[in-house]
Each structure stands twice: as C-alpha cells, then as structure tokens.
Short mmCIF file of C-alpha atoms in Angstrom, two decimals:
data_model
loop_
_atom_site.label_atom_id
_atom_site.label_comp_id
_atom_site.label_asym_id
_atom_site.label_seq_id
_atom_site.Cartn_x
_atom_site.Cartn_y
_atom_site.Cartn_z
CA MET A 9 -118.17 93.53 -17.24
CA THR A 10 -121.69 93.76 -19.29
CA ALA A 11 -122.33 95.44 -22.46
CA ARG A 12 -125.78 96.13 -22.65
CA VAL A 13 -127.25 95.84 -26.08
CA PRO A 14 -128.83 98.53 -27.49
CA ALA A 15 -132.19 98.61 -27.92
CA ARG A 16 -133.94 97.66 -31.61
CA ARG A 17 -135.45 101.31 -32.88
CA SER A 18 -138.88 99.89 -34.28
CA ASP A 19 -139.32 101.84 -37.95
CA PRO A 20 -141.73 103.78 -38.53
CA GLY A 21 -143.08 102.48 -41.14
CA GLU A 22 -143.57 99.61 -39.57
CA GLY A 23 -146.38 98.57 -38.43
CA PRO A 24 -147.95 96.23 -35.75
CA PRO A 25 -147.18 92.60 -36.44
CA LYS A 26 -150.88 90.98 -37.98
CA GLY A 27 -152.20 88.32 -36.53
CA LYS A 28 -152.89 85.19 -38.18
CA SER A 29 -156.89 85.28 -39.30
CA PHE A 30 -159.87 83.70 -38.00
CA LEU A 31 -159.60 80.46 -40.85
CA GLU A 32 -155.64 80.75 -40.05
CA LYS A 33 -155.72 79.38 -36.33
CA ALA A 34 -158.87 77.07 -37.94
CA ALA A 35 -156.50 75.12 -40.05
CA TYR A 36 -154.41 74.17 -36.88
CA VAL A 37 -157.29 72.43 -35.97
CA VAL A 38 -160.14 71.50 -38.60
CA THR A 39 -157.26 69.97 -40.66
CA PRO A 40 -158.75 67.41 -43.71
CA GLY A 41 -157.88 64.87 -41.58
CA THR A 42 -160.23 65.60 -38.97
CA VAL A 43 -162.56 66.30 -41.21
CA VAL A 44 -162.44 62.74 -43.14
CA PHE A 45 -161.94 61.02 -39.55
CA ALA A 46 -165.06 62.98 -38.41
CA LEU A 47 -167.06 62.09 -41.19
CA LEU A 48 -166.01 57.99 -41.04
CA TYR A 49 -167.38 58.49 -37.28
CA TYR A 50 -171.05 59.83 -37.76
CA PHE A 51 -171.28 57.95 -41.00
CA GLY A 52 -169.67 54.44 -39.38
CA SER A 53 -172.26 55.50 -36.34
CA THR A 54 -175.16 56.28 -38.27
CA TYR A 55 -174.97 52.31 -39.94
CA ARG A 56 -174.06 51.04 -36.21
CA SER A 57 -176.98 52.33 -35.04
CA ALA A 58 -180.01 51.30 -37.33
CA TYR A 59 -177.71 47.34 -37.75
CA TYR A 60 -178.38 46.84 -33.20
CA ALA A 61 -182.06 49.10 -33.80
CA TYR A 62 -183.55 46.22 -35.52
CA PHE A 63 -182.29 44.37 -33.19
CA GLY A 64 -183.62 46.25 -30.52
CA VAL A 65 -180.40 47.16 -29.30
CA ARG A 66 -178.73 50.84 -28.75
CA VAL A 67 -175.78 51.13 -29.72
CA GLY A 68 -175.11 53.57 -26.70
CA ASP A 69 -175.34 50.42 -24.69
CA LEU A 70 -172.50 48.98 -26.83
CA GLN A 71 -169.93 50.83 -25.28
CA LEU A 72 -167.96 51.04 -28.85
CA SER A 73 -165.10 52.89 -29.17
CA PRO A 74 -165.08 55.72 -31.52
CA GLN A 75 -162.22 52.85 -33.82
CA ASP A 76 -165.28 50.74 -33.49
CA HIS A 77 -167.62 53.46 -35.36
CA VAL A 78 -165.40 54.00 -38.54
CA LEU A 79 -164.35 50.67 -38.60
CA GLY A 80 -167.79 49.95 -40.23
CA SER A 81 -167.79 53.12 -42.40
CA PRO A 82 -166.67 51.70 -45.17
CA THR A 83 -169.68 49.05 -45.99
CA ALA A 84 -171.66 52.77 -45.57
CA ILE A 85 -169.64 54.78 -47.59
CA PHE A 86 -168.07 52.30 -50.19
CA LEU A 87 -170.49 52.29 -53.06
CA PRO A 88 -172.27 55.55 -52.95
CA LEU A 89 -168.61 57.08 -53.08
CA LEU A 90 -168.56 54.79 -56.42
CA ILE A 91 -171.10 55.98 -57.86
CA LEU A 92 -170.87 59.53 -56.90
CA MET A 93 -167.23 59.41 -58.42
CA PHE A 94 -168.32 57.31 -61.38
CA LEU A 95 -170.94 59.86 -62.15
CA GLY A 96 -169.17 63.10 -61.24
CA LEU A 97 -166.35 62.19 -64.00
CA SER A 98 -168.81 60.70 -66.02
CA GLY A 99 -170.24 64.15 -65.71
CA LEU A 100 -167.47 66.57 -66.09
CA LEU A 101 -166.81 64.07 -69.18
CA LEU A 102 -169.44 65.42 -71.25
CA PHE A 103 -169.11 68.82 -70.06
CA ALA A 104 -166.30 69.66 -70.97
CA PHE A 105 -166.84 68.32 -74.87
CA LEU A 106 -169.86 70.28 -74.79
CA ASP A 107 -168.04 73.68 -73.17
CA SER A 108 -165.36 73.26 -76.72
CA ARG A 109 -167.94 72.10 -78.49
CA LEU A 110 -170.15 75.41 -77.96
CA SER A 111 -166.62 77.90 -77.78
CA LEU A 112 -166.24 77.37 -81.35
CA ARG A 113 -166.84 80.57 -83.91
CA GLY A 114 -170.46 80.58 -84.84
CA MET A 115 -171.96 78.66 -81.41
CA GLU A 116 -173.04 82.03 -79.33
CA ASP A 117 -176.55 81.23 -80.12
CA LEU A 118 -176.84 77.71 -79.34
CA ARG A 119 -174.47 78.32 -76.38
CA ARG A 120 -176.93 81.60 -75.45
CA GLN A 121 -179.65 78.15 -75.11
CA VAL A 122 -177.80 75.55 -73.80
CA PHE A 123 -177.19 78.04 -71.16
CA TRP A 124 -181.24 79.11 -70.54
CA GLY A 125 -182.16 75.01 -71.26
CA LEU A 126 -179.51 73.88 -67.93
CA THR A 127 -180.52 76.97 -65.98
CA ALA A 128 -184.91 76.59 -66.22
CA ALA A 129 -184.18 72.99 -65.62
CA GLY A 130 -181.91 74.16 -63.07
CA ILE A 131 -184.64 75.70 -61.44
CA VAL A 132 -187.24 73.85 -61.46
CA LEU A 133 -185.68 71.26 -60.25
CA LEU A 134 -183.99 72.91 -56.94
CA LEU A 135 -187.55 74.24 -56.41
CA LEU A 136 -188.73 70.39 -55.70
CA GLY A 137 -186.75 71.04 -52.35
CA PHE A 138 -188.74 72.20 -50.15
CA PRO A 139 -191.30 69.23 -51.63
CA VAL A 140 -188.10 66.92 -50.49
CA PHE A 141 -187.25 68.22 -47.25
CA LEU A 142 -190.67 69.10 -46.07
CA ARG A 143 -192.11 65.58 -46.90
CA PRO A 144 -196.31 67.06 -47.41
CA ARG A 145 -198.63 64.78 -47.23
CA TRP A 146 -199.57 65.18 -50.68
CA TRP A 147 -195.94 64.07 -52.29
CA GLN A 148 -195.28 61.35 -50.25
CA GLU A 149 -198.64 60.47 -52.14
CA ALA A 150 -198.21 61.39 -55.67
CA VAL A 151 -194.73 60.85 -55.50
CA LEU A 152 -192.55 58.73 -52.76
CA LEU A 153 -195.50 55.66 -52.93
CA ARG A 154 -194.80 54.96 -56.44
CA LEU A 155 -191.76 54.56 -56.03
CA ALA A 156 -189.81 51.38 -54.94
CA PRO A 157 -189.83 51.26 -51.10
CA GLY A 158 -186.32 50.98 -49.32
CA TRP A 159 -182.64 52.52 -51.66
CA PRO A 160 -185.46 54.74 -54.53
CA ARG A 161 -187.59 56.22 -52.38
CA ALA A 162 -185.13 57.43 -49.46
CA LEU A 163 -182.39 58.52 -51.99
CA LEU A 164 -183.87 59.18 -54.94
CA PRO A 165 -185.68 62.94 -54.31
CA PRO A 166 -182.52 64.19 -52.50
CA LEU A 167 -180.40 63.81 -55.74
CA ILE A 168 -182.72 64.98 -57.64
CA VAL A 169 -182.35 68.54 -56.01
CA ALA A 170 -178.53 67.88 -55.85
CA LEU A 171 -178.65 67.82 -59.70
CA GLY A 172 -180.73 71.14 -60.10
CA ALA A 173 -177.78 73.03 -58.21
CA ILE A 174 -174.74 71.20 -60.87
CA LEU A 175 -177.12 72.19 -63.85
CA VAL A 176 -177.11 75.62 -62.83
CA VAL A 177 -173.44 75.66 -62.00
CA LEU A 178 -172.77 74.33 -64.99
CA ALA A 179 -175.59 76.44 -66.53
CA LEU A 180 -172.80 79.84 -65.33
CA TYR A 181 -169.63 78.60 -66.08
CA LEU A 182 -170.82 78.44 -69.82
CA ARG A 183 -172.40 82.31 -69.14
CA ARG A 184 -169.30 83.66 -67.91
CA GLY A 185 -169.51 87.79 -67.69
CA SER A 186 -166.10 90.33 -68.90
CA SER A 187 -167.24 92.68 -65.55
CA ARG A 188 -166.37 91.87 -63.01
CA ARG A 189 -169.41 92.28 -60.80
CA ARG A 190 -170.46 89.59 -62.48
CA GLU A 191 -167.89 87.92 -61.98
CA ARG A 192 -168.10 88.76 -58.11
CA LEU A 193 -171.65 87.39 -57.98
CA ARG A 194 -170.82 83.63 -60.50
CA ALA A 195 -168.61 83.53 -57.97
CA VAL A 196 -171.39 84.48 -54.67
CA ALA A 197 -173.20 81.77 -56.69
CA ASN A 198 -171.02 78.50 -57.32
CA GLY A 199 -170.15 78.50 -53.54
CA LEU A 200 -173.14 78.45 -52.67
CA LEU A 201 -174.94 75.99 -54.99
CA VAL A 202 -171.56 73.76 -54.79
CA ALA A 203 -172.87 73.81 -50.41
CA LEU A 204 -176.21 72.82 -51.14
CA VAL A 205 -174.66 69.98 -53.51
CA ALA A 206 -172.60 68.56 -50.44
CA MET A 207 -174.72 68.78 -48.21
CA VAL A 208 -177.88 66.95 -50.51
CA VAL A 209 -174.81 63.93 -50.65
CA PHE A 210 -174.03 64.21 -47.18
CA PHE A 211 -177.51 63.44 -46.47
CA ASP A 212 -177.81 60.73 -48.60
CA MET A 213 -175.23 59.41 -47.57
CA ALA A 214 -176.74 59.21 -44.13
CA ARG A 215 -180.08 57.78 -45.21
CA TYR A 216 -177.84 55.44 -47.61
CA ALA A 217 -176.06 54.20 -44.23
CA ASP A 218 -179.16 53.87 -42.25
CA LEU A 219 -180.47 51.28 -44.80
CA ALA A 220 -177.16 49.99 -45.44
CA GLY A 221 -177.35 48.64 -41.88
CA ARG A 222 -180.97 47.62 -41.74
CA ALA A 223 -180.65 45.38 -44.44
CA GLU A 224 -177.38 43.65 -43.32
CA ALA A 225 -179.43 42.99 -39.95
CA SER A 226 -182.47 41.28 -42.12
CA GLN A 227 -179.46 39.78 -44.29
CA ASP A 228 -177.91 38.42 -41.41
CA THR A 229 -181.47 36.92 -39.34
CA VAL A 230 -182.45 35.70 -43.21
CA GLU A 231 -178.99 33.33 -43.08
CA GLY A 232 -180.03 32.27 -39.49
CA PHE A 233 -176.78 34.44 -38.49
CA SER A 234 -174.61 32.41 -39.18
CA ARG A 235 -171.51 34.91 -38.96
CA MET A 236 -171.92 35.24 -35.29
CA THR A 237 -169.87 33.22 -32.69
CA PRO A 238 -171.58 30.68 -31.62
CA ILE A 239 -171.23 29.67 -27.46
CA MET A 240 -172.15 27.85 -24.50
CA ILE A 241 -173.19 29.35 -20.90
CA HIS A 242 -172.30 26.97 -18.07
CA SER A 243 -174.85 28.63 -15.65
CA ARG A 244 -175.56 28.63 -11.95
CA GLN A 245 -179.37 28.35 -12.61
CA PRO A 246 -180.53 27.54 -15.69
CA LEU A 247 -181.32 30.48 -18.57
CA PRO A 248 -185.21 30.68 -19.12
CA HIS A 249 -185.93 30.42 -22.93
CA ALA A 250 -182.51 29.65 -23.92
CA PRO A 251 -182.74 27.91 -27.70
CA GLY A 252 -181.51 25.02 -27.24
CA GLY A 253 -181.92 24.17 -23.85
CA CYS A 254 -180.75 23.85 -20.57
CA ARG A 255 -178.85 20.58 -19.42
CA LYS A 256 -178.79 20.22 -15.70
CA PHE A 257 -175.62 18.18 -14.04
CA GLY A 258 -174.80 16.60 -10.90
CA ALA A 259 -172.89 18.28 -7.99
CA GLY A 260 -169.46 17.37 -9.69
CA HIS A 261 -170.00 20.43 -12.05
CA ASP A 262 -170.70 22.91 -8.71
CA PRO A 263 -170.94 25.79 -8.90
CA TYR A 264 -171.67 26.00 -12.84
CA ARG A 265 -174.53 22.61 -12.81
CA TYR A 266 -176.50 23.92 -15.78
CA THR A 267 -175.11 24.22 -19.46
CA CYS A 268 -177.35 26.17 -22.05
CA THR A 269 -177.12 26.02 -26.15
CA GLY A 270 -178.29 27.29 -28.87
CA PHE A 271 -176.63 30.78 -29.02
CA ARG A 272 -174.70 33.31 -30.92
CA ILE A 273 -173.32 36.32 -30.04
CA LEU A 274 -174.42 39.65 -31.79
CA ALA A 275 -172.28 42.11 -29.19
CA LYS A 276 -171.08 42.39 -26.60
CA SER A 277 -170.43 45.30 -23.93
CA LYS A 278 -168.26 45.42 -20.24
CA ALA A 279 -170.39 43.56 -18.05
CA GLN A 280 -173.47 42.12 -21.36
CA TYR A 281 -173.73 40.17 -23.64
CA PHE A 282 -176.21 40.07 -26.23
CA LEU A 283 -177.32 37.54 -27.48
CA VAL A 284 -179.50 35.84 -30.32
CA PRO A 285 -181.10 31.62 -31.33
CA GLU A 286 -178.34 30.13 -32.84
CA SER A 287 -181.55 28.80 -34.86
CA SER A 288 -184.14 31.77 -36.69
CA GLN A 289 -185.43 29.92 -39.55
CA GLY A 290 -185.26 33.45 -41.05
CA LYS A 291 -186.98 35.03 -39.17
CA ARG A 292 -187.02 38.25 -36.56
CA SER A 293 -186.48 36.87 -33.26
CA PRO A 294 -185.85 38.53 -29.50
CA THR A 295 -182.67 39.19 -28.40
CA PHE A 296 -181.84 38.16 -25.31
CA VAL A 297 -179.44 40.37 -23.17
CA LEU A 298 -177.09 38.27 -20.75
CA ARG A 299 -175.61 40.04 -17.35
CA ASP A 300 -171.26 38.92 -17.34
CA ASP A 301 -171.18 38.32 -13.11
CA ASP A 302 -169.51 35.58 -11.68
CA SER A 303 -173.10 34.13 -12.31
CA ILE A 304 -172.31 32.30 -15.12
CA ARG A 305 -168.63 31.39 -17.87
CA VAL A 306 -169.22 31.55 -21.96
CA HIS A 307 -167.31 28.65 -23.76
CA VAL A 308 -166.80 30.08 -27.09
CA TRP A 309 -167.65 27.08 -29.79
CA GLY A 310 -165.62 29.68 -32.71
CA THR A 311 -167.26 30.25 -36.99
CA SER A 312 -169.07 27.01 -38.33
#
C-alpha cells in the first residue's frame, strides 16, 4: 500500500522564488578568465596581423588558432602593462601622501585649492580628447607632426586624455561630501571616468601591439631573417626568382630534379608556405608564396 505524502502548503507571506538578475546570470558566462583570454587573443591577433602585414601577408591566410594568437600577446602587452603598473603604483603612493597631508587640521583651504586645481587641469586634458580621437587637420599639423614618429606620436596624446580623467577622479575624492546625493553623484562620475580611462588604455595598448608587430618585422628584416628556419626545396620544376638559384640533377633524382635554396620560412599554413629570401641585406624584399602539394618536397635545415 502506497502512502500519500501531503502536499506542502505555501506560506501566504512567502513570495514567489526570486530569479537571478541579469548580472548574476552573465557572471556564469563572462568570468574573469574569459575576459583575460579575450583580451590576450585580441592583442595577440593585433600584433600578429601587423607583423605579417609588413610582409604583405594577411593573417587570415595563415589559419592560426586562438592559442597561436594568445601566445603572441606577451610581446605585445608586457612592456606597456609594466609601465602602467609602475606609474599607477607611484601615483597612488603620491596621492596617499598628499591626501594625508591635506587631512591635517588647518589645511581645509589648501585642500579646497588643490581640488579646484586638479579639477581644472583634468577638465582641460579631457577636452583634448576631441582632437586626439577626431584627428582634425589643424591638430595633426600643430601637435602630431611635432612629436617624434612612432611611439610618442601614437601613444602619448591618448594617455594625456586618460591622465585628465584620473586627475578629476582624484579631485572628486578630495572633495568628499556629507550628503547622500552628493556621494551618489560622485560615485556615478567616478564610474564614468574610470570607464573612460579603461577605454583609452585599451585603445593605446591596441595601437602599441600594432606598432610592436611592425617594429618586430622591421627588425627581422634588418637582421636578414636570421631567426627564421632555412629550407631547401626539391621541386619537379625550377622555381622562378629563387634567391639561391635552382640546381638540376639527372634522371636518377626523379621526380624532384631541381633543388632550390636561399629561402627561409616566414610562416606555414595548411596549404601554403610563405617564404622570404635568406639574405635580404637589411632591405624589404618580396614574400614568396609556395603551394604545399606533391610538386615539391621541403628539407628543413634548422636554425643557424
């Protein structure tokens, strides 16, 4: 005989079960690890795209995996992250010292003056964001062309805008209010300014990754591609424009009668070799694309 279990009566005062909020649900998907991996992938792909674009190769033709892009990210972000961490730590220590000094009795007037000074300087630097990101002609002629080409011209103007946002955040911290409304407005302003700083830093790091990729490609060209793997190609037909020429053998070497040298491997996809001349003499040279099929056989020499 089966006993019937009485149904549980609901408490009239007990409301319906609360569902999880959107942020709580998103936290299961967008974890910190996912965000870090996505950032590493983006900066790594930006670095590799700039590197291979220097040689006229589209990174999409290489069919690289996400892991390949992530492995290229340390070169693109290590130095700027190190500099930002050092500057951030130094700035926090300096501001903590300034805040402690201005919190002493009798420093209220000076604290108010520092607040207005930081606010004015920050707003002026924030207003530079319009010419920095819109890049009008007068801005390029009056400012950008006067900066050294490369890193200063590409990275300094956006960082100045981020510095303005940071100064305003510090000023708002010095001007702590007692009313709840003022504290709420200050929290909203801080959130917007911190978001602006994050956007500018992301923008600058992406530009740094692009510049780092092109600089690395230029350095490899100057060094004659010495870090790339030299190869010997056995082919059914002579390869035109082979840097080391092609040597023909007799019928005993069928079907690969020609041996061509003078190449180094720039990259390899599933169906193609991307080759550069072994001796570039420090000058930019064309990139050779060779289809990987049964018409060739590649002999790897190893790095020298």
